[in-house]
GROMACS .gro file of C-alpha atoms in nm:
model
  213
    1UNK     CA    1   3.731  15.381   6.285
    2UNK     CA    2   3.336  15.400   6.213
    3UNK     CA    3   3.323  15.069   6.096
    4UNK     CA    4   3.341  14.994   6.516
    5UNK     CA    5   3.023  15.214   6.598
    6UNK     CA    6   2.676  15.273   6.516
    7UNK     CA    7   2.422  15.559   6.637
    8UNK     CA    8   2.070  15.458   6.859
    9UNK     CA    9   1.819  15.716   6.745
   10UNK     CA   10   1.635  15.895   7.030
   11UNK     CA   11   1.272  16.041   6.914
   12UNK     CA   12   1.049  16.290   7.064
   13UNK     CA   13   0.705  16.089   7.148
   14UNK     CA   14   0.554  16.214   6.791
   15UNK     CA   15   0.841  16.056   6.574
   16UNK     CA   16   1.074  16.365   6.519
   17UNK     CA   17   1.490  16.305   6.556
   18UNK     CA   18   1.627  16.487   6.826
   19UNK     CA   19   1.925  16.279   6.948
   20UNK     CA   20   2.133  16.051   6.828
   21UNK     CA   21   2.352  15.791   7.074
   22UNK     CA   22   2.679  15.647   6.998
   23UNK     CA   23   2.701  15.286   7.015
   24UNK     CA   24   3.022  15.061   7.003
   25UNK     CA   25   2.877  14.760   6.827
   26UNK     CA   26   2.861  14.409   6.950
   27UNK     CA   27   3.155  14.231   6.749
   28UNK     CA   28   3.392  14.490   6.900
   29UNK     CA   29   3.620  14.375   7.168
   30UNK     CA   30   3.564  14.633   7.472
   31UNK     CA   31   3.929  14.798   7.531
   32UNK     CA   32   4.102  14.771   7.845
   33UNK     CA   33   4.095  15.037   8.131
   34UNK     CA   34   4.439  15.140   8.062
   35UNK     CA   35   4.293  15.247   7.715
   36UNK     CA   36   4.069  15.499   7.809
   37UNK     CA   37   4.204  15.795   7.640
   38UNK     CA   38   4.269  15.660   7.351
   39UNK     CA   39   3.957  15.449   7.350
   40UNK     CA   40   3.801  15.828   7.439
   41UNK     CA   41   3.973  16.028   7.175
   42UNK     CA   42   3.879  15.740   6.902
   43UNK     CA   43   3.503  15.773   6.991
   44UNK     CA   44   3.515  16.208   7.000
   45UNK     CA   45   3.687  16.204   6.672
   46UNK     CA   46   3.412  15.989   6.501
   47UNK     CA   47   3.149  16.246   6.642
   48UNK     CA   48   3.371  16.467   6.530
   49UNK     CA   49   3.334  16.415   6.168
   50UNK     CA   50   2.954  16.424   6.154
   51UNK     CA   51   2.932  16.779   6.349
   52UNK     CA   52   2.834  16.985   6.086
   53UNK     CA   53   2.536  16.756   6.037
   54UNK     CA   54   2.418  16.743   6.442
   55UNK     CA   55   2.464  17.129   6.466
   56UNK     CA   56   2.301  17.191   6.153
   57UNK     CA   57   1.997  16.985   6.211
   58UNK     CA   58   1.977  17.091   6.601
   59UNK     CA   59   2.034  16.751   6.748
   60UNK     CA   60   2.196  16.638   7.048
   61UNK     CA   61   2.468  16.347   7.085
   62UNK     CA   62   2.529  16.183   7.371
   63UNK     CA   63   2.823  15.914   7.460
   64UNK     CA   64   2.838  15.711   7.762
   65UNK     CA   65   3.131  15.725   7.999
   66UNK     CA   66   3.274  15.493   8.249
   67UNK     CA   67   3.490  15.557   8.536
   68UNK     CA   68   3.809  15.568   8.341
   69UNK     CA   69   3.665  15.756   8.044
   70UNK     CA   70   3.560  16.045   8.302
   71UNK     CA   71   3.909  16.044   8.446
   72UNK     CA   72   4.021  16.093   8.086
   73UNK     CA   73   3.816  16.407   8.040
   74UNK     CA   74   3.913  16.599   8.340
   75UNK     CA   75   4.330  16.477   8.309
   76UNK     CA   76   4.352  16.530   7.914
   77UNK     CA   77   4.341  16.910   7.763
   78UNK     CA   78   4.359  16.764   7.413
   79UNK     CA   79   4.002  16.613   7.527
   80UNK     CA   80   3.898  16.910   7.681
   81UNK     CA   81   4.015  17.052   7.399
   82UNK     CA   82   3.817  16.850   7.145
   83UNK     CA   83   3.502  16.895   7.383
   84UNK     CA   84   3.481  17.228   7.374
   85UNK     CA   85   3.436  17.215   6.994
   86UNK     CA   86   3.129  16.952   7.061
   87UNK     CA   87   2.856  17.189   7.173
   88UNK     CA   88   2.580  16.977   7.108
   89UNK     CA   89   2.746  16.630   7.220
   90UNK     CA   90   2.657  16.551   7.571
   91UNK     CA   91   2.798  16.246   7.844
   92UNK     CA   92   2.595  15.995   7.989
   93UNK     CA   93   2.671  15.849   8.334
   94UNK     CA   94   2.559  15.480   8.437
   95UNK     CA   95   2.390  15.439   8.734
   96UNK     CA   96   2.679  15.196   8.839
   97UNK     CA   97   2.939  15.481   8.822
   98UNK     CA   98   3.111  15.541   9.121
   99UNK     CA   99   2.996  15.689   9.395
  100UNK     CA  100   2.730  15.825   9.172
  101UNK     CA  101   2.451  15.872   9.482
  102UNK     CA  102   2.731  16.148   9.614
  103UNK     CA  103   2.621  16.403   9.352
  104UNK     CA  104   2.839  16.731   9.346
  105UNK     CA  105   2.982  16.612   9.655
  106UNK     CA  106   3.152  16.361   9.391
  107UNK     CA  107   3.474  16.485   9.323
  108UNK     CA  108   3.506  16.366   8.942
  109UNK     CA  109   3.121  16.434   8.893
  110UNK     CA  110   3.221  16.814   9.002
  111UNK     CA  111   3.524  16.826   8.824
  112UNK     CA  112   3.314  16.758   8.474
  113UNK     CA  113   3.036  16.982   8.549
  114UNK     CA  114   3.277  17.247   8.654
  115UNK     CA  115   3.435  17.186   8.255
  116UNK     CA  116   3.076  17.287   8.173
  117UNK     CA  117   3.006  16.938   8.045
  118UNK     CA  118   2.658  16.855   8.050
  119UNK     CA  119   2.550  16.534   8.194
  120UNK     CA  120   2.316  16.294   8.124
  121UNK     CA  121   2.181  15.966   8.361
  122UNK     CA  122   2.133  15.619   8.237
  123UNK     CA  123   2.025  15.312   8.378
  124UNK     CA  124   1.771  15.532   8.665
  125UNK     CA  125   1.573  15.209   8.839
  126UNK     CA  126   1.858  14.963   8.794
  127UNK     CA  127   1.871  14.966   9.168
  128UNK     CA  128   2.148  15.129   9.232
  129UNK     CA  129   2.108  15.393   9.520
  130UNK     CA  130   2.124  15.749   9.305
  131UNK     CA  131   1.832  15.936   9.422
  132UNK     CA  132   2.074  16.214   9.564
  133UNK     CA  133   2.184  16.198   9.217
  134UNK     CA  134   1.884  16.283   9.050
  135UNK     CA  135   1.781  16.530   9.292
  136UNK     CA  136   2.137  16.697   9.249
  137UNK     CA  137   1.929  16.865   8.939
  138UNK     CA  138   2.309  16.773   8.745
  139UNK     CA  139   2.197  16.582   8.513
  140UNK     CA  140   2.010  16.789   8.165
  141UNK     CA  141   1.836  16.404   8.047
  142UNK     CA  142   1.756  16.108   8.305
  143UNK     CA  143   1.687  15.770   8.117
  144UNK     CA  144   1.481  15.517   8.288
  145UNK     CA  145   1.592  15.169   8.308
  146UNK     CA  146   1.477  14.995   8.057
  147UNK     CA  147   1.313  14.710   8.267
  148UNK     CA  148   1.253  14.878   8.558
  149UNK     CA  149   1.019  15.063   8.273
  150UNK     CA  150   0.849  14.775   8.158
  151UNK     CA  151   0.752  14.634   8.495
  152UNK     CA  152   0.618  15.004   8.602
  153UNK     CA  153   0.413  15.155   8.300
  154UNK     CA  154   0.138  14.970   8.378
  155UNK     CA  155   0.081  15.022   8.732
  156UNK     CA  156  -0.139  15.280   8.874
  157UNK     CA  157   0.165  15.499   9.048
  158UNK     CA  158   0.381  15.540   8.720
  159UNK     CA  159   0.219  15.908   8.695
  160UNK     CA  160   0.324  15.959   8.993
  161UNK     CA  161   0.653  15.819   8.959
  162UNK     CA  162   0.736  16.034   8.671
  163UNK     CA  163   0.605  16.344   8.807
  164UNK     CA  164   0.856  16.284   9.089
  165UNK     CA  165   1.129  16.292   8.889
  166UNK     CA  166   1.063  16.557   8.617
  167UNK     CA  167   1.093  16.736   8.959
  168UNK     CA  168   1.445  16.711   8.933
  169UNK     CA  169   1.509  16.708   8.507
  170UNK     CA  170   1.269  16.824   8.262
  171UNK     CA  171   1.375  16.581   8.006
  172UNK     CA  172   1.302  16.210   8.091
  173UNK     CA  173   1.396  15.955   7.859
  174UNK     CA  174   1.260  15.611   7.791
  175UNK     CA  175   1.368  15.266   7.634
  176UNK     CA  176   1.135  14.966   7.609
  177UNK     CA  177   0.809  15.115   7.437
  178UNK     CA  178   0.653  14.838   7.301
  179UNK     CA  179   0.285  15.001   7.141
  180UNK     CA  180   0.090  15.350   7.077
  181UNK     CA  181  -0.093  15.290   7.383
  182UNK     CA  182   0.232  15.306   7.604
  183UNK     CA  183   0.366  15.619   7.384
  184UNK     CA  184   0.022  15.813   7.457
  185UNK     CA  185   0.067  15.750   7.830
  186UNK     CA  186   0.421  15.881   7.812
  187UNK     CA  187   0.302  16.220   7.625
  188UNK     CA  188   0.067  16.244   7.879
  189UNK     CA  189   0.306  16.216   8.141
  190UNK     CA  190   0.521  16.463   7.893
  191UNK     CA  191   0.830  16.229   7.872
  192UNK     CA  192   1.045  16.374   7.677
  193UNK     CA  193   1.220  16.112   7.417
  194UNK     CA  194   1.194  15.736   7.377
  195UNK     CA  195   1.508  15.505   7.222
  196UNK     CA  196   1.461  15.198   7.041
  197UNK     CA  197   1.074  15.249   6.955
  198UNK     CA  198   1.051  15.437   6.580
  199UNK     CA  199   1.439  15.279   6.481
  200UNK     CA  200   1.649  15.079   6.636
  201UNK     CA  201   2.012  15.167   6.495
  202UNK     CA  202   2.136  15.370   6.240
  203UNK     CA  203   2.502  15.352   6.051
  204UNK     CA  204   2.693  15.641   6.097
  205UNK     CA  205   2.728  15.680   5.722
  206UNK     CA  206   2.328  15.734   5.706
  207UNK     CA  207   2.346  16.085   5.817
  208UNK     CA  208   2.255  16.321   5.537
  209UNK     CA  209   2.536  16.572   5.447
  210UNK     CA  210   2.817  16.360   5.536
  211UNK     CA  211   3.045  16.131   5.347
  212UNK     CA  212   3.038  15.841   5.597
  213UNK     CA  213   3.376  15.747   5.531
   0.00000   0.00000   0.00000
């Protein structure tokens, strides 16, 4: 089962762990739709192993759901179930989910918040229409697009840009930081994590206080 996942390390802007993202990795064949709870459940019970080490070193997880993996949360009380013993593991939402720009007005999006998951957004600048999303305020983490990024941080209104939406979400997250230069102009702008920049992966069995197997 771990041998088909790996973790992305998210880092505050000085270097410090504070997430952790699970990855399927790129030999594995994606399952079919029809697969989605069990594809779910296989993904939950990996996290699942490593808890003691997220809750005991305060980080956050997050795993990103698709349309049929959302359905599986809100139809399955054994996921619910599972879920509610993941405090610290969190869902992120593509900007191509659908009907995403509805917000609460969404009825699957309401139907996880109301299970008191909490939600994060991926992919924001892909250009997919999901500013009612953002300004929902239903999302705990948005994530910038990582090219959308890159073509922005160097023009004059990325301040501004960011300032718009930490508006909406205290915690923006970032993918693409390629020097220091980039990383002071995000703590200035006081982004809160970047992915990718201090580590790139990191094997599930690399977590301290766990057997790995």
């Amino acid at each position: 089962m771990t041998d088909n996942y790996c973790y992305v390390p998210i880092h505050s802007l000085s270097g410090e762990l504070i997430a952790l993202e699970l990855t399927v990795l790129p030999h594995q064949t994606a399952p079919q739709a029809e697969d989605a709870e069990r594809r779910l459940l296989d993904q939950l019970l990996t996290i699942e192993r490593y808890a003691d080490y997220f809750q005991l070193h305060g980080l956050l997880c997050c795993l990103t759901i698709d349309f049929p993996l959302a359905c599986a949360v809100t139809e399955s009380p054994f996921i619910q179930q599972i879920l509610s013993q993941l405090p610290f593991l969190r869902l992120k939402l593509s900007e191509n989910f659908p009907n995403l720009h509805d917000g609460p007005n969404n009825p699957l999006l309401r139907a996880l918040t109301d299970r008191l998951n909490i939600l994060w957004l991926d992919d924001l600048g892909a250009g997919d229409a999901n500013l009612n999303a953002l300004q929902s305020k239903m999302f705990e983490v948005v994530k910038l697009d990582r090219q959308f990024y890159l073509d922005n941080i160097s023009k004059p209104f990325f301040n501004v840009l960011i300032a718009h939406i930490r508006r909406y979400t205290n915690r923006v997250l970032v993918e693409g930081v390629e020097n220091g230069g980039q990383l002071e102009k995000l703590a200035a702008n006081k982004v809160w994590g970047v992915q990718g920049y201090y580590a790139q992966t990191m094997a599930l069995d690399a977590l301290d206080g766990t057997d790995g197997g």
